[in-house]
Amino acid sequence: QKEVEQNSGPLSVPEGAIASLNCTYSDRVSQSFFWYRQYSGKSPELIMSIYSNGDKEDGRFTAQLNKASQYVSLLIRDSQPSDSATYLCAVNTDTGGFKTIFGAGTRLFVKA
Amino acid sequence: EAGVAQSPRYKIIEKRQSVAFWCNPISGHATLYWYQQILGQGPKLLIQFQNNGVVDDSQLPKDRFSAERLKGVDSTLKIQPAKLEDSAVYLCASSPGLAGGSDTQYFGPGTRLTVL
């Protein structure tokens, strides 16, 4: 089982729709969770971080965390063509030494 | 505030050659990370420094990869000798706090390595 799993996509949504990106992780003691956006040929940039169960909203983005189900998601409301990118889920774990584990990413296409 | 700087941006070498990458983190950031990102995959942590000490290098192929962080600031990552499977983007990142925290990591532009 991969430590951080994401659907590779591509996920295609029309402009103005809600895009829903999902991520599951295997280490139950993980405490910090991150969503990064990576445009083609560019480096990752942080969109959201979340540390406690529930929802966290920032503008058009909402991160949701459910530690019991080991599940974290990112919702993008009113999707724009400029949101087209790969979204990486990252989890901080202390098992076997502190490290950040990234998922393989989900490619999102927003159609104008 | 200047971001994370990396050089070179691109490098093409033949297998069995050596190569070195340089990273200058954001000023004052305690923790520095080196990641390898193979096309179509997420970044994979190779080594993590806190100031000038190694926090984690469990995924660094130590038979061919080495890294150091001089005086707790700049860092170099070296591959000797390179293999075809080392073709990837090498990303450097830094964060302000100590390792084990929940800080945001700020990434540099990366070095794209092609091994022929």
XYZ file of N, CA and C in Angstrom:
684
model
N 0.852 -1.203 0.000
C 0.000 0.000 0.000
C 0.882 1.245 0.000
N 0.600 2.169 -0.930
C 1.334 3.422 -0.959
C 1.008 4.221 0.288
N 1.982 5.007 0.745
C 1.794 5.770 1.972
C 0.798 6.907 1.798
N 0.819 7.547 0.636
C -0.132 8.610 0.326
C -0.671 8.319 -1.073
N -1.972 8.117 -1.183
C -2.568 7.735 -2.457
C -3.506 8.800 -2.974
N -3.385 9.067 -4.257
C -4.278 10.000 -4.943
C -4.676 9.390 -6.276
N -5.856 9.725 -6.746
C -6.277 9.357 -8.090
C -5.487 10.225 -9.062
N -4.788 9.595 -10.003
C -3.914 10.365 -10.892
C -4.678 11.224 -11.890
N -5.972 10.904 -12.096
C -6.772 11.661 -13.046
C -6.463 11.277 -14.478
N -6.687 12.174 -15.451
C -7.050 13.564 -15.186
C -8.515 13.737 -14.774
N -8.742 14.733 -13.937
C -10.077 15.136 -13.543
C -10.430 16.359 -14.374
N -11.513 16.262 -15.112
C -11.921 17.351 -15.986
C -13.245 17.923 -15.508
N -13.285 19.229 -15.268
C -14.507 19.888 -14.822
C -14.730 21.138 -15.670
N -15.987 21.534 -15.863
C -16.245 22.774 -16.607
C -15.980 23.994 -15.741
N -15.676 25.090 -16.373
C -15.463 26.345 -15.662
C -16.674 26.674 -14.801
N -16.413 27.082 -13.556
C -17.475 27.434 -12.632
C -17.954 26.287 -11.752
N -17.543 25.070 -12.073
C -17.970 23.904 -11.296
C -17.081 23.729 -10.058
N -17.486 22.765 -9.224
C -16.676 22.404 -8.056
C -15.788 21.215 -8.417
N -14.494 21.359 -8.163
C -13.555 20.249 -8.357
C -13.276 19.623 -6.998
N -13.336 18.303 -6.933
C -13.126 17.584 -5.674
C -11.930 16.639 -5.836
N -10.924 16.862 -5.017
C -9.697 16.079 -5.088
C -9.532 15.316 -3.775
N -9.180 14.053 -3.869
C -9.141 13.193 -2.694
C -7.767 12.583 -2.459
N -7.516 12.243 -1.201
C -6.211 11.705 -0.807
C -6.406 10.815 0.415
N -5.794 9.645 0.416
C -5.789 8.802 1.600
C -4.343 8.547 2.015
N -4.143 8.316 3.310
C -2.792 8.105 3.811
C -2.780 6.915 4.754
N -1.620 6.300 4.924
C -1.564 5.025 5.652
C -1.092 5.176 7.103
N -0.349 6.250 7.433
C 0.215 6.385 8.769
C -0.779 7.072 9.705
N -1.326 6.313 10.650
C -2.374 6.837 11.535
C -1.895 7.988 12.419
N -0.587 8.063 12.684
C -0.110 9.093 13.617
C 0.234 10.403 12.908
N 0.007 10.475 11.598
C 0.280 11.714 10.864
C -0.539 12.856 11.448
N 0.070 14.049 11.530
C -0.585 15.174 12.184
C -0.750 16.385 11.279
N 0.058 16.474 10.223
C 0.041 17.665 9.371
C -0.197 17.245 7.930
N -1.090 17.999 7.274
C -1.521 17.631 5.927
C -1.519 18.880 5.057
N -1.091 18.712 3.826
C -0.884 19.862 2.946
C -1.395 19.544 1.543
N -1.873 20.578 0.887
C -2.180 20.512 -0.541
C -1.282 21.515 -1.259
N -0.546 21.008 -2.262
C 0.306 21.843 -3.095
C -0.238 21.812 -4.523
N -0.076 22.910 -5.212
C -0.419 22.996 -6.630
C 0.881 23.060 -7.422
N 0.937 22.326 -8.527
C 2.140 22.323 -9.355
C 1.729 22.482 -10.818
N 2.068 23.628 -11.385
C 1.852 23.836 -12.807
C 2.942 23.092 -13.575
N 2.629 22.737 -14.803
C 3.560 21.974 -15.630
C 4.896 22.700 -15.761
N 5.974 22.023 -15.425
C 7.305 22.599 -15.535
C 7.683 23.536 -14.406
N 6.816 23.662 -13.410
C 7.086 24.549 -12.271
C 7.222 23.740 -10.990
N 7.612 24.418 -9.923
C 7.760 23.739 -8.649
C 6.461 23.843 -7.836
N 6.284 22.963 -6.857
C 5.054 22.985 -6.057
C 4.938 24.263 -5.229
N 3.700 24.725 -5.046
C 3.428 25.857 -4.164
C 2.257 25.483 -3.264
N 2.354 25.894 -2.006
C 1.340 25.522 -1.019
C 0.021 26.244 -1.271
N -1.069 25.474 -1.219
C -2.412 26.062 -1.272
C -3.032 26.087 0.106
N -3.016 24.930 0.770
C -3.697 24.817 2.054
C -2.927 23.869 2.957
N -2.999 24.119 4.255
C -2.535 23.164 5.249
C -3.678 22.931 6.221
N -3.752 21.734 6.793
C -4.815 21.413 7.746
C -4.262 20.446 8.768
N -4.638 20.647 10.033
C -4.050 19.858 11.107
C -5.085 19.179 11.991
N -6.346 19.639 11.961
C -7.366 19.046 12.820
C -8.568 18.629 11.991
N -9.333 17.690 12.506
C -10.503 17.176 11.807
C -11.486 18.298 11.466
N -12.117 18.162 10.319
C -13.120 19.131 9.916
C -12.719 19.841 8.646
N -13.328 20.992 8.439
C -13.118 21.776 7.230
C -12.294 23.022 7.531
N -11.526 23.431 6.541
C -10.795 24.690 6.620
C -10.950 25.387 5.280
N -11.445 26.623 5.319
C -11.745 27.336 4.084
C -10.784 28.498 3.889
N -10.383 28.704 2.627
C -9.544 29.839 2.275
C -9.920 30.263 0.864
N -10.760 31.287 0.783
C -11.218 31.744 -0.526
C -12.034 30.669 -1.226
N -11.627 30.294 -2.437
C -12.372 29.280 -3.190
C -11.972 27.857 -2.793
N -11.011 27.721 -1.920
C -10.498 26.410 -1.539
C -10.998 25.994 -0.154
N -11.382 24.717 -0.038
C -11.736 24.127 1.247
C -11.008 22.801 1.388
N -10.258 22.665 2.477
C -9.625 21.390 2.794
C -10.464 20.690 3.850
N -10.594 19.381 3.721
C -11.360 18.589 4.671
C -10.480 17.457 5.168
N -10.492 17.227 6.487
C -9.659 16.183 7.085
C -10.518 15.274 7.942
N -10.337 13.972 7.774
C -11.000 12.968 8.606
C -9.918 11.974 9.019
N -9.384 12.160 10.215
C -8.272 11.316 10.661
C -8.720 9.881 10.923
N -9.963 9.686 11.345
C -10.453 8.322 11.605
C -10.463 7.502 10.320
N -10.809 8.151 9.226
C -10.835 7.473 7.927
C -9.532 7.638 7.165
N -8.602 8.409 7.732
C -7.300 8.657 7.107
C -7.483 9.214 5.697
N -8.229 10.282 5.648
C -8.705 10.847 4.387
C -8.612 12.357 4.463
N -8.095 12.956 3.396
C -8.055 14.412 3.300
C -8.462 14.791 1.888
N -9.226 15.856 1.754
C -9.700 16.252 0.439
C -9.551 17.751 0.240
N -9.630 18.169 -1.008
C -9.563 19.573 -1.378
C -10.707 19.855 -2.340
N -11.521 20.839 -2.003
C -12.585 21.285 -2.884
C -12.202 22.640 -3.455
N -12.388 22.790 -4.755
C -12.151 24.070 -5.414
C -13.482 24.528 -5.984
N -14.019 25.598 -5.419
C -15.296 26.145 -5.898
C -15.046 27.113 -7.049
N -16.080 27.259 -7.910
C -15.988 28.198 -9.036
C -14.665 27.995 -9.786
N -14.418 26.775 -10.203
C -13.149 26.438 -10.863
C -12.897 27.323 -12.078
N -11.645 27.719 -12.229
C -11.214 28.566 -13.331
C -10.177 27.830 -14.181
N -10.078 28.175 -15.461
C -9.037 27.537 -16.294
C -7.644 27.656 -15.680
N -7.392 28.732 -14.942
C -6.084 28.915 -14.305
C -5.843 27.930 -13.158
N -6.893 27.219 -12.753
C -6.724 26.183 -11.724
C -6.193 24.881 -12.318
N -6.122 24.798 -13.636
C -5.632 23.586 -14.294
C -4.168 23.363 -13.920
N -3.900 22.263 -13.237
C -2.570 21.966 -12.694
C -2.621 20.570 -12.087
N -1.497 20.138 -11.547
C -1.461 18.915 -10.751
C -1.503 19.290 -9.277
N -2.369 18.629 -8.526
C -2.527 18.914 -7.103
C -1.917 17.774 -6.300
N -0.955 18.119 -5.474
C -0.207 17.146 -4.688
C -0.678 17.175 -3.240
N -0.981 16.005 -2.718
C -1.303 15.851 -1.308
C -0.013 15.473 -0.587
N 0.273 16.104 0.551
C 1.486 15.807 1.296
C 1.147 15.598 2.764
N 1.826 14.648 3.377
C 1.557 14.281 4.762
C 2.869 14.239 5.523
N 2.901 14.868 6.710
C 4.078 14.775 7.573
C 3.918 13.569 8.490
N 4.949 12.734 8.545
C 4.891 11.554 9.385
C 6.133 11.472 10.245
N 5.983 10.914 11.449
C 7.118 10.719 12.345
C 7.550 9.260 12.414
N 6.863 8.400 11.682
C 7.188 6.984 11.739
C 8.467 6.711 10.972
N 9.466 6.130 11.656
C 10.730 5.865 10.987
C 11.511 7.124 10.699
N 11.286 8.134 11.519
C 11.964 9.410 11.289
C 11.041 10.408 10.634
N 11.216 11.677 10.996
C 10.305 12.686 10.452
C 10.561 12.884 8.969
N 9.497 12.846 8.184
C 9.632 13.151 6.767
C 8.291 13.571 6.206
N 8.334 14.227 5.071
C 7.129 14.598 4.344
C 6.959 13.630 3.183
N 5.784 13.023 3.088
C 5.475 12.080 2.018
C 4.471 12.732 1.079
N 4.801 12.774 -0.205
C 3.901 13.313 -1.210
C 3.194 12.185 -1.953
N 1.937 12.443 -2.323
C 1.264 11.574 -3.262
C 1.740 11.871 -4.673
N 1.278 11.064 -5.619
C 1.709 11.229 -7.008
C 1.013 12.394 -7.700
N -0.056 12.889 -7.084
C -0.737 14.045 -7.635
C -1.937 13.682 -8.495
N -2.901 14.597 -8.551
C -4.074 14.483 -9.426
C -4.030 15.633 -10.419
N -4.087 15.303 -11.709
C -4.125 16.343 -12.736
C -5.550 16.845 -12.901
N -5.703 18.146 -12.825
C -7.010 18.783 -12.970
C -7.021 19.629 -14.230
N -8.071 19.441 -15.043
C -8.286 20.292 -16.204
C -9.612 21.009 -16.026
N -9.610 22.321 -16.126
C -10.825 23.115 -16.063
C -11.104 23.649 -17.460
N -12.221 23.215 -18.023
C -12.550 23.570 -19.407
C -13.316 24.870 -19.450
N -12.845 25.801 -20.278
C -13.514 27.097 -20.431
C -14.812 26.958 -21.218
N 11.196 39.513 -0.167
C 12.039 38.414 0.343
C 12.379 37.495 -0.811
N 13.680 37.216 -0.999
C 14.098 36.342 -2.078
C 13.659 34.925 -1.770
N 13.363 34.184 -2.847
C 12.942 32.800 -2.694
C 14.122 31.866 -2.642
N 13.836 30.570 -2.731
C 14.875 29.552 -2.755
C 15.530 29.573 -4.132
N 16.855 29.643 -4.145
C 17.593 29.678 -5.405
C 18.253 28.326 -5.649
N 18.234 27.898 -6.911
C 18.897 26.659 -7.291
C 19.662 26.871 -8.581
N 20.766 26.149 -8.698
C 21.490 26.143 -9.968
C 22.219 24.823 -10.120
N 22.466 24.394 -11.371
C 21.936 24.982 -12.588
C 20.451 24.664 -12.744
N 19.784 25.244 -13.713
C 18.375 24.925 -13.957
C 18.237 23.663 -14.778
N 19.188 23.414 -15.638
C 19.165 22.231 -16.493
C 20.577 21.645 -16.561
N 20.622 20.310 -16.658
C 21.912 19.647 -16.781
C 21.711 18.360 -17.559
N 22.573 18.163 -18.554
C 22.556 16.919 -19.331
C 23.927 16.282 -19.189
N 23.946 15.030 -18.759
C 25.216 14.312 -18.601
C 25.050 12.901 -19.136
N 26.164 12.230 -19.289
C 26.119 10.827 -19.680
C 26.225 9.969 -18.428
N 25.693 8.759 -18.544
C 25.736 7.863 -17.386
C 27.188 7.633 -16.973
N 27.350 7.446 -15.683
C 28.638 7.250 -15.011
C 29.380 8.562 -14.778
N 28.864 9.694 -15.312
C 29.474 10.980 -14.987
C 28.993 11.459 -13.628
N 29.619 12.505 -13.139
C 29.252 13.113 -11.867
C 28.538 14.433 -12.117
N 27.706 14.821 -11.145
C 26.991 16.097 -11.264
C 26.732 16.631 -9.858
N 26.685 17.945 -9.755
C 26.409 18.582 -8.468
C 25.379 19.677 -8.647
N 24.501 19.791 -7.670
C 23.453 20.816 -7.659
C 23.650 21.684 -6.424
N 23.282 22.952 -6.579
C 23.455 23.907 -5.482
C 22.119 24.523 -5.099
N 21.946 24.784 -3.807
C 20.711 25.389 -3.314
C 21.038 26.445 -2.266
N 20.397 27.590 -2.400
C 20.478 28.637 -1.383
C 19.085 28.879 -0.835
N 18.818 28.517 0.415
C 17.456 28.632 0.943
C 17.084 30.081 1.260
N 15.845 30.260 1.641
C 15.400 31.575 2.084
C 16.161 31.940 3.360
N 16.602 33.168 3.428
C 17.419 33.616 4.543
C 16.734 33.354 5.880
N 17.461 32.726 6.785
C 16.937 32.480 8.124
C 16.190 31.182 8.284
N 15.945 30.481 7.195
C 15.226 29.210 7.296
C 16.130 28.130 7.864
N 15.615 27.440 8.897
C 16.432 26.455 9.604
C 16.504 25.120 8.867
N 15.424 24.758 8.199
C 15.338 23.416 7.627
C 15.420 23.468 6.109
N 16.201 22.573 5.547
C 16.399 22.495 4.096
C 16.172 21.066 3.649
N 15.456 20.937 2.536
C 15.074 19.636 2.011
C 15.578 19.492 0.572
N 15.970 18.290 0.201
C 16.210 17.931 -1.202
C 15.216 16.834 -1.584
N 14.508 17.075 -2.698
C 13.553 16.109 -3.222
C 13.962 15.703 -4.640
N 13.586 14.483 -5.008
C 13.714 14.014 -6.387
C 12.297 13.824 -6.927
N 12.003 14.435 -8.069
C 10.692 14.260 -8.683
C 10.867 13.690 -10.076
N 10.497 12.425 -10.213
C 10.510 11.763 -11.510
C 9.213 12.101 -12.226
N 9.264 12.234 -13.534
C 8.117 12.642 -14.338
C 6.898 11.792 -14.006
N 5.791 12.452 -13.683
C 4.556 11.747 -13.398
C 4.407 11.288 -11.957
N 5.403 11.589 -11.117
C 5.356 11.183 -9.713
C 5.419 12.415 -8.815
N 5.079 12.198 -7.546
C 5.233 13.266 -6.584
C 6.682 13.374 -6.124
N 7.038 14.501 -5.505
C 8.394 14.642 -4.987
C 8.697 13.583 -3.931
N 9.904 13.056 -3.965
C 10.356 12.061 -2.986
C 11.498 12.674 -2.187
N 11.328 12.711 -0.856
C 12.352 13.305 -0.004
C 13.626 12.478 -0.031
N 14.745 13.128 -0.345
C 16.041 12.453 -0.329
C 16.765 12.694 0.994
N 16.827 13.939 1.417
C 17.561 14.288 2.627
C 16.997 15.575 3.187
N 17.064 15.701 4.500
C 16.541 16.860 5.202
C 17.577 17.309 6.225
N 17.903 18.598 6.193
C 18.849 19.181 7.144
C 18.108 20.122 8.093
N 18.531 20.119 9.337
C 18.118 21.162 10.273
C 19.395 21.893 10.655
N 19.461 23.158 10.264
C 20.711 23.931 10.341
C 21.768 23.153 9.552
N 22.867 22.703 10.121
C 23.834 21.967 9.311
C 23.883 20.487 9.658
N 22.873 19.994 10.402
C 22.812 18.585 10.752
C 21.766 17.840 9.940
N 22.009 16.563 9.677
C 21.075 15.733 8.917
C 19.974 15.212 9.846
N 18.717 15.470 9.472
C 17.567 14.982 10.238
C 17.126 13.628 9.712
N 17.059 13.518 8.388
C 16.631 12.257 7.776
C 17.285 12.118 6.420
N 17.917 10.977 6.178
C 18.468 10.669 4.851
C 18.173 9.225 4.492
N 17.044 8.707 5.038
C 16.729 7.299 4.876
C 16.443 6.910 3.428
N 16.051 7.879 2.589
C 15.736 7.557 1.204
C 16.822 8.041 0.239
N 17.961 8.405 0.760
C 19.082 8.848 -0.081
C 19.918 7.621 -0.478
N 20.094 7.367 -1.770
C 20.954 6.240 -2.196
C 22.418 6.577 -1.923
N 22.871 6.190 -0.764
C 24.156 6.692 -0.276
C 25.357 6.135 -1.039
N 25.139 5.097 -1.841
C 26.262 4.582 -2.625
C 26.640 5.539 -3.754
N 25.718 6.431 -4.124
C 26.013 7.328 -5.240
C 25.651 8.788 -4.974
N 24.785 9.022 -4.007
C 24.332 10.374 -3.697
C 24.989 10.843 -2.398
N 25.356 12.111 -2.368
C 25.842 12.727 -1.132
C 25.347 14.158 -1.075
N 25.222 14.668 0.131
C 24.759 16.047 0.300
C 25.386 16.641 1.538
N 25.556 17.948 1.494
C 26.046 18.654 2.671
C 25.406 20.034 2.715
N 25.359 20.590 3.906
C 24.838 21.940 4.086
C 25.886 22.728 4.855
N 26.554 23.601 4.124
C 27.693 24.329 4.659
C 27.231 25.446 5.585
N 27.743 25.420 6.816
C 27.476 26.477 7.800
C 25.983 26.707 7.991
N 25.191 25.675 7.739
C 23.761 25.785 7.961
C 23.032 26.697 7.003
N 23.655 26.986 5.841
C 22.998 27.870 4.879
C 22.855 27.143 3.542
N 23.824 27.371 2.624
C 23.771 26.730 1.304
C 23.930 25.228 1.418
N 23.456 24.541 0.362
C 23.587 23.085 0.324
C 23.953 22.635 -1.076
N 24.690 21.537 -1.143
C 24.985 20.904 -2.427
C 24.566 19.442 -2.366
N 24.047 18.957 -3.483
C 23.680 17.553 -3.664
C 24.519 17.024 -4.818
N 25.186 15.910 -4.609
C 26.049 15.351 -5.640
C 25.627 13.925 -5.991
N 25.771 13.607 -7.259
C 25.517 12.247 -7.740
C 26.796 11.774 -8.438
N 27.309 10.633 -7.972
C 28.536 10.100 -8.548
C 28.606 8.594 -8.331
N 28.536 7.788 -9.364
C 28.277 8.110 -10.763
C 26.771 8.101 -11.052
N 26.370 8.838 -12.050
C 24.950 8.928 -12.384
C 24.489 7.700 -13.171
N 23.214 7.348 -12.965
C 22.574 6.279 -13.713
C 21.414 6.861 -14.511
N 20.953 6.096 -15.492
C 19.843 6.561 -16.321
C 18.620 6.900 -15.471
N 18.373 6.081 -14.426
C 17.184 6.274 -13.598
C 17.259 7.506 -12.699
N 18.397 8.200 -12.705
C 18.511 9.432 -11.928
C 17.924 10.628 -12.672
N 17.513 10.427 -13.919
C 16.890 11.515 -14.675
C 15.617 11.950 -13.968
N 15.569 13.208 -13.574
C 14.467 13.715 -12.749
C 14.681 15.212 -12.548
N 13.721 15.819 -11.882
C 13.893 17.193 -11.394
C 14.279 17.107 -9.928
N 15.328 17.811 -9.563
C 15.789 17.843 -8.180
C 15.355 19.177 -7.572
N 14.488 19.061 -6.584
C 13.892 20.233 -5.951
C 14.507 20.463 -4.587
N 14.839 21.706 -4.332
C 15.284 22.110 -3.000
C 14.161 22.926 -2.369
N 13.928 22.717 -1.095
C 12.904 23.480 -0.376
C 13.458 23.895 0.980
N 12.887 24.924 1.554
C 13.275 25.313 2.911
C 12.043 25.709 3.704
N 12.158 25.610 5.014
C 11.085 26.037 5.904
C 11.705 26.738 7.105
N 10.957 27.689 7.685
C 11.559 28.520 8.723
C 11.825 27.804 10.045
N 10.958 26.848 10.412
C 11.056 26.239 11.725
C 11.957 25.023 11.734
N 11.928 24.351 12.891
C 12.734 23.161 13.068
C 12.055 21.960 12.442
N 12.838 20.956 12.116
C 12.298 19.735 11.528
C 11.288 19.102 12.483
N 10.255 18.521 11.932
C 9.226 17.900 12.751
C 8.045 18.807 12.997
N 8.129 20.034 12.520
C 7.030 20.957 12.717
C 6.021 20.893 11.588
N 5.188 21.900 11.532
C 4.140 21.921 10.524
C 4.303 23.102 9.584
N 5.542 23.558 9.415
C 5.794 24.717 8.575
C 5.519 24.458 7.111
N 5.194 25.536 6.415
C 5.130 25.508 4.964
C 6.541 25.322 4.417
N 6.648 24.483 3.390
C 7.904 24.333 2.670
C 7.842 25.204 1.418
N 8.888 25.964 1.188
C 8.992 26.833 0.021
C 9.991 26.197 -0.941
N 9.526 25.974 -2.171
C 10.341 25.251 -3.139
C 11.080 26.199 -4.068
N 12.283 25.782 -4.442
C 13.015 26.459 -5.495
C 12.517 26.010 -6.857
N 13.092 26.582 -7.936
C 12.616 26.264 -9.288
C 13.011 24.874 -9.761
N 13.964 24.237 -9.089
C 14.365 22.888 -9.461
C 15.485 22.850 -10.492
N 16.174 21.712 -10.521
C 17.180 21.426 -11.547
C 16.721 20.191 -12.303
N 16.551 20.348 -13.618
C 16.140 19.208 -14.431
C 17.371 18.487 -14.923
N 17.552 17.240 -14.472
C 18.706 16.430 -14.858
C 18.288 15.378 -15.878
N 19.022 15.321 -16.965
C 18.841 14.268 -17.962
C 20.133 13.475 -18.038
N 20.018 12.161 -17.835
C 21.172 11.270 -17.920
C 21.024 10.427 -19.187
N 21.992 10.536 -20.085
C 21.933 9.831 -21.374
C 22.780 8.566 -21.347
